[in-house]
XYZ file of C-alpha atoms in Angstrom:
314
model
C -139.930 -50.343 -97.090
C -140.874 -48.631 -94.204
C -141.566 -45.502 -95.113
C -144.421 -42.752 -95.262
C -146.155 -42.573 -98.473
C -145.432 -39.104 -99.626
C -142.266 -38.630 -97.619
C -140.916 -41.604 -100.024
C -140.980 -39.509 -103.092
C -139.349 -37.302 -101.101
C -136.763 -39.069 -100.130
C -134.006 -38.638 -102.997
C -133.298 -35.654 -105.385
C -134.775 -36.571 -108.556
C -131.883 -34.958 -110.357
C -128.815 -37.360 -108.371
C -128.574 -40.754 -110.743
C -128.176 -43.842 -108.166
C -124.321 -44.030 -109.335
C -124.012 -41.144 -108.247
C -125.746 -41.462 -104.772
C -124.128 -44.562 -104.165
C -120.694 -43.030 -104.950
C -121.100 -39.993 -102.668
C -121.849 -41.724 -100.216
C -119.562 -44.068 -99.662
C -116.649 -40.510 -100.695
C -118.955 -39.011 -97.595
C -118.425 -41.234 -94.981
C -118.385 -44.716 -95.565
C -120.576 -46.876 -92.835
C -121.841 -44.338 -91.068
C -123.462 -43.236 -93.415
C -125.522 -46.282 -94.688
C -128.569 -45.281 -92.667
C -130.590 -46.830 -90.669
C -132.968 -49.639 -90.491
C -135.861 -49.332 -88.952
C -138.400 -52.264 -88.662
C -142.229 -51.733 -89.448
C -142.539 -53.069 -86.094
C -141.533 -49.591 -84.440
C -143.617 -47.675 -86.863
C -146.507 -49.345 -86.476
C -146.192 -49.282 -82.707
C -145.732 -45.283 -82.977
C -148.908 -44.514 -84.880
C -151.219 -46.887 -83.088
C -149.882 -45.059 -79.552
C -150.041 -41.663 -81.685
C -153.597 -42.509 -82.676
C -155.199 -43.673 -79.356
C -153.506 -40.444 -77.790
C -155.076 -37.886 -80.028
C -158.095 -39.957 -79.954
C -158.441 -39.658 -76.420
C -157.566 -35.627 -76.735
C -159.901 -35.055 -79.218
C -162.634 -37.043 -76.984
C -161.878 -34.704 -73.858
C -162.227 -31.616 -75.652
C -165.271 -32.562 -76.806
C -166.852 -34.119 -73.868
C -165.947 -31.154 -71.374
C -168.283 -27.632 -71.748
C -165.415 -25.981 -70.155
C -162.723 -26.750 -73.340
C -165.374 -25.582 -75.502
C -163.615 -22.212 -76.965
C -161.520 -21.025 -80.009
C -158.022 -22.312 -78.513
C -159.092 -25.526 -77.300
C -160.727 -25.875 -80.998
C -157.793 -25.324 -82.299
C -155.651 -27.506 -80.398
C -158.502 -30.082 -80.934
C -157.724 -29.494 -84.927
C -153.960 -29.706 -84.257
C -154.723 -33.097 -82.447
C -156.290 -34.108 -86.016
C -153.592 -33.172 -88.089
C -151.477 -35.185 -85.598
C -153.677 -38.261 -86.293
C -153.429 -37.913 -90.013
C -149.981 -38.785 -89.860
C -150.591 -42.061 -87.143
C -153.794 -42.809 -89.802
C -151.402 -42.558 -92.929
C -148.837 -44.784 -91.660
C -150.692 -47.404 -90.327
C -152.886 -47.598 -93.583
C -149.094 -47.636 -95.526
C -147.903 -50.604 -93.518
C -150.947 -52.344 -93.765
C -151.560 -51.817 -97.313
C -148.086 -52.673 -98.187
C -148.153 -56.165 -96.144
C -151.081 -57.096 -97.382
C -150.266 -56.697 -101.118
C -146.491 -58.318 -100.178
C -147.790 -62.159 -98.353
C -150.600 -61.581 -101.423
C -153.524 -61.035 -99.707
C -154.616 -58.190 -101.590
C -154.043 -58.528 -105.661
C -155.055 -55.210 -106.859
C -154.335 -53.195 -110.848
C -151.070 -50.927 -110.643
C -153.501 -48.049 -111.466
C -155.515 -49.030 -107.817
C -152.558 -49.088 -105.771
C -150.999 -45.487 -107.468
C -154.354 -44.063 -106.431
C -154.015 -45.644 -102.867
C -150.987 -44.277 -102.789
C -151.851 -40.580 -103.377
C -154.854 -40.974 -101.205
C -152.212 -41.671 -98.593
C -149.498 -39.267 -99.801
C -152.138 -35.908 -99.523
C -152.907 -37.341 -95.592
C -149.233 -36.940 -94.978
C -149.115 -33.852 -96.551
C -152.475 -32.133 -95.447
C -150.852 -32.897 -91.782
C -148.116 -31.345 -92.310
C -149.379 -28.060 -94.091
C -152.532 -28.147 -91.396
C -150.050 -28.934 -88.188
C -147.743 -26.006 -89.175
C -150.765 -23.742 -89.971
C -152.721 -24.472 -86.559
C -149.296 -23.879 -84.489
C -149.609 -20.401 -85.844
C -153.248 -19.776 -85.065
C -153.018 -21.152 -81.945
C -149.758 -18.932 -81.509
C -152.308 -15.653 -82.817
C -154.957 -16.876 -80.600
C -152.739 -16.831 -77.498
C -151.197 -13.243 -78.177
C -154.843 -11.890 -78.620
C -155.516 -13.484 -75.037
C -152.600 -11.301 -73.650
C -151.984 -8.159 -75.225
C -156.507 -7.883 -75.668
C -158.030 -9.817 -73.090
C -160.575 -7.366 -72.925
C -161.218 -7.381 -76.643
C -161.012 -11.343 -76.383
C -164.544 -12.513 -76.712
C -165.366 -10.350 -79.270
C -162.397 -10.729 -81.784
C -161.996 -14.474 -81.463
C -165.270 -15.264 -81.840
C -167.390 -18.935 -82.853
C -167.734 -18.085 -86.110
C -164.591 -16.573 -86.236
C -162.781 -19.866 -85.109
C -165.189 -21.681 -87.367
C -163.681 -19.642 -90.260
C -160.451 -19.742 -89.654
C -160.538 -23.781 -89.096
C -162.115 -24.151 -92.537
C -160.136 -21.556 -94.499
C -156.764 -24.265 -92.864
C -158.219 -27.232 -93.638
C -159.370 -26.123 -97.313
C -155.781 -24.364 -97.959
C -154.044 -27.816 -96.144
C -155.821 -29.738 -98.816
C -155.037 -27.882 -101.802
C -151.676 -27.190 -101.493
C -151.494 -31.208 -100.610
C -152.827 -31.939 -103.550
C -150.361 -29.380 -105.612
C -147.356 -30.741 -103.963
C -148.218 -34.750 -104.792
C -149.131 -33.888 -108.215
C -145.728 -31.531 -108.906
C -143.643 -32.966 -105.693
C -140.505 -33.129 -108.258
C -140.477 -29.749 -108.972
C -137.940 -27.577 -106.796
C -140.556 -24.942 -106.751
C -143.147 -26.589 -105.069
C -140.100 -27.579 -102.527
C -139.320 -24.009 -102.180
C -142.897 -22.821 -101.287
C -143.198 -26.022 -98.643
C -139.461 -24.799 -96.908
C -140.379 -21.437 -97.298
C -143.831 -22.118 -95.800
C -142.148 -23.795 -92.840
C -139.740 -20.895 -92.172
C -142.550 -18.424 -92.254
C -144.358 -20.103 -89.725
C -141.391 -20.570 -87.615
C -140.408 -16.980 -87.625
C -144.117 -15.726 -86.766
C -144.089 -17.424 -83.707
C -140.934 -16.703 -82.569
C -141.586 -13.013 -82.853
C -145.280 -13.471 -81.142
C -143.979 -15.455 -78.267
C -140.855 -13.394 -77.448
C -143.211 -10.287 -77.915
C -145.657 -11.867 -74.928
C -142.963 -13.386 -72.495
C -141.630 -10.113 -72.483
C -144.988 -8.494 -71.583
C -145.139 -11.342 -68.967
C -141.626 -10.917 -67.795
C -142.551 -6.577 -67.904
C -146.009 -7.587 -65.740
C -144.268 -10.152 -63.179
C -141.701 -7.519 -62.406
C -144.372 -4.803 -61.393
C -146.331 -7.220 -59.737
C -143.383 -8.347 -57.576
C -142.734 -3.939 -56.877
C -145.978 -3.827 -56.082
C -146.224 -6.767 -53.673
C -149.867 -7.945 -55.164
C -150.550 -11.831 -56.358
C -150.251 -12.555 -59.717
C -154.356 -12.369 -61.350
C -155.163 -15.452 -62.508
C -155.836 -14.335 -65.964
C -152.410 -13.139 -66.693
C -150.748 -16.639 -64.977
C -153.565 -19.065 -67.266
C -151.994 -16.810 -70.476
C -148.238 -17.280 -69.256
C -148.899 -20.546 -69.161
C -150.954 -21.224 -72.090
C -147.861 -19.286 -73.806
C -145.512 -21.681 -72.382
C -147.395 -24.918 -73.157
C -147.565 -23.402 -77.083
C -143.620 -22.827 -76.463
C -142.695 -26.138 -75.750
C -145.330 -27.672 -78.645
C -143.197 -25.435 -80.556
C -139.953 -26.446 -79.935
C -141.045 -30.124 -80.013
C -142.464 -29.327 -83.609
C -139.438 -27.778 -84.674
C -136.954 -30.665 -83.331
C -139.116 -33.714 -85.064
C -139.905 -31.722 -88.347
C -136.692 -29.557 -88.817
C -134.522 -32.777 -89.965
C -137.129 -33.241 -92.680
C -137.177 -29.937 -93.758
C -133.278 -29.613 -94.196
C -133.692 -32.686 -96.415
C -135.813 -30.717 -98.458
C -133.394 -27.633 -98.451
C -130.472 -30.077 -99.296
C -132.418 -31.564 -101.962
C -132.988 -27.983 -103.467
C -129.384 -27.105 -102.388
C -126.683 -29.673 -102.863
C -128.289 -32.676 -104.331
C -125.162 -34.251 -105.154
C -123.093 -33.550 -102.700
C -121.386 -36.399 -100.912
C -122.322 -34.786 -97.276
C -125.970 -34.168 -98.565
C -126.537 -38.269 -99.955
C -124.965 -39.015 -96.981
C -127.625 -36.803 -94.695
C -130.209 -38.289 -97.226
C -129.332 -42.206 -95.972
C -130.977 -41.102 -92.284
C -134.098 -40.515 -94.111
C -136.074 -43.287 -92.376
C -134.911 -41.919 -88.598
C -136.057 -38.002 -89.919
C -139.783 -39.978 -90.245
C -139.641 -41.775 -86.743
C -139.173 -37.955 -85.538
C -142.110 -36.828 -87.508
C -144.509 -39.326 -85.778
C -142.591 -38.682 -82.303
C -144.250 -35.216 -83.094
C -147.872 -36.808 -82.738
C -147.081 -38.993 -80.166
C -145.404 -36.371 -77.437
C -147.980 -33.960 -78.391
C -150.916 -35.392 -76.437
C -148.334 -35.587 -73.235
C -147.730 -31.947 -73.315
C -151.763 -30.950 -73.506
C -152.228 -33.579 -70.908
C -149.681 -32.278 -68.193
C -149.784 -28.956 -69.059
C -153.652 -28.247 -68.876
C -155.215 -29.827 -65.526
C -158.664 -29.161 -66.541
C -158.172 -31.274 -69.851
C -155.915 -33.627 -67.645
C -158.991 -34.338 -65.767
C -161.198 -35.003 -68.246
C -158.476 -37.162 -69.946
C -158.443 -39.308 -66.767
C -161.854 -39.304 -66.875
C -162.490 -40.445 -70.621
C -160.308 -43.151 -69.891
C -161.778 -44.522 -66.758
C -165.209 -44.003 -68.257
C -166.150 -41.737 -66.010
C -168.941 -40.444 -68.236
């Protein structure tokens, strides 16, 4: 089964019986709605290219004095969460061939722990990803509406703080959801977690293209050149704009199969939405792979080091 871990248990309403599911489904649609199958081949392709990406992101970052502030930090963390997911799925297929040709004979009790090692990866990404769009999102507003202030609010230790405080709260709440993932509660806090985040920065990037748009305007009255302060934050707002679309379009299908789950469990449309569960987790690690691409053509000072970390250029 090619599936993430914790995304599995996910993956039908604990309250539909398989009659049921089987029934709606066909009432819902009948083939198209079968599903897809999707070899381990393709996801094991995915989250080595995921991993080598972020890899190499995480590597530029580091090696270049010039990326060392608060947002590059943070989009070094987001780069992380990003390889949780290629780490978790590659340790799922491998674990999961191994044990199937019998290469690996291991005590039920092992392989449920495995398993939940894996499933709070999965879920610390997700929690951490969705978290570090929004400070990222803060730290970008702060550049534009008090670049002056800057420096002084965002500090080291602030970033250091606020990286900790995600990664501590990512791994808690993964922890809670694994251990109580059947519970529509704990589904409700996850969804309503999600829309939260979406709706924060929504309102935070409208709020600064519209400064942009207000400051582009009097530039253009006054006939001066844009400073290059105010065109590095319009496009550091951009580049977060399009990581946030691209977050929204490869998680969003997973998150509606949470709502339905919560919503219409039975429902023949729902089961049938349910049977596309395996292409809703090629999106997810479509996430971590296009990720990378954006930073890289986006940013030219990180696109040179990139280039640089790959050609050894050290």
């Amino acid at each position: 089964m090619s599936t993430l871990a914790p995304l599995r248990l996910l993956r039908e309403p604990s309250n539909a019986s398989e009659g049921n599911q089987s029934n709606a489904t066909v009432g819902a649609g009948g083939g198209w709605c079968q599903g897809l199958d999707i070899p381990n081949e393709l996801f094991l392709a995915l989250g080595l290219v995921s991993l080598v990406e972020n890899l190499l992101v995480v590597a530029a970052i580091l090696k270049n004095r010039n990326l060392h502030s608060p947002t590059y930090y943070f989009i070094c963390c987001l780069a992380v969460s990003d390889m949780l997911v290629s780490i978790s799925n590659l340790a799922e297929m491998l674990f999961m061939l191994l044990l199937e040709h019998g290469v690996l004979v291991m005590r039920p009790s092992i392989v449920r722990h495995m398993d939940s090692v894996i499933d709070m990866l999965i879920c610390s990404s997700v929690v951490s990803s969705l978290s570090f769009l929004g400070v990222i999102a803060v730290d970008r507003y702060i550049t534009i509406f008090y670049a002056l202030r800057y420096h002084s609010i965002m500090t080291l230790q602030r970033a250091v703080v606020t990286m900790a405080s995600v990664w501590l709260a990512s791994i808690v709440s993964s922890t809670v959801l694994i251990t109580y993932y059947r519970s529509n509660t704990i589904l409700l806090c996850l969804i309503s977690f999600f829309l939260f985040m979406l709706v924060l920065m929504l309102v935070l990037y409208i709020h600064m293209f519209t400064l942009a748009r207000h400051h582009l305007h009097s530039i253009s009255s006054q006939q001066k050149p844009p400073t290059a302060h105010r065109g590095g934050s319009l496009k550091g707002a951009v580049t977060l704009t399009i990581l946030l679309g691209v977050f929204f379009i490869c998680w969003g299908p997973f998150f509606l199969h949470l709502i339905l789950i919560v919503t219409c469990p039975t429902n023949p449309f729902c089961t049938c939405f349910f049977s596309y569960f395996n292409l809703f987790l090629i999106l997810i690690i479509c996430n971590s792979v296009i990720d990378p691409l954006i930073y890289a053509f986006r940013s030219q000072e990180l696109r040179r080091t990139l280039r640089e970390v790959v050609t050894c250029s050290w």
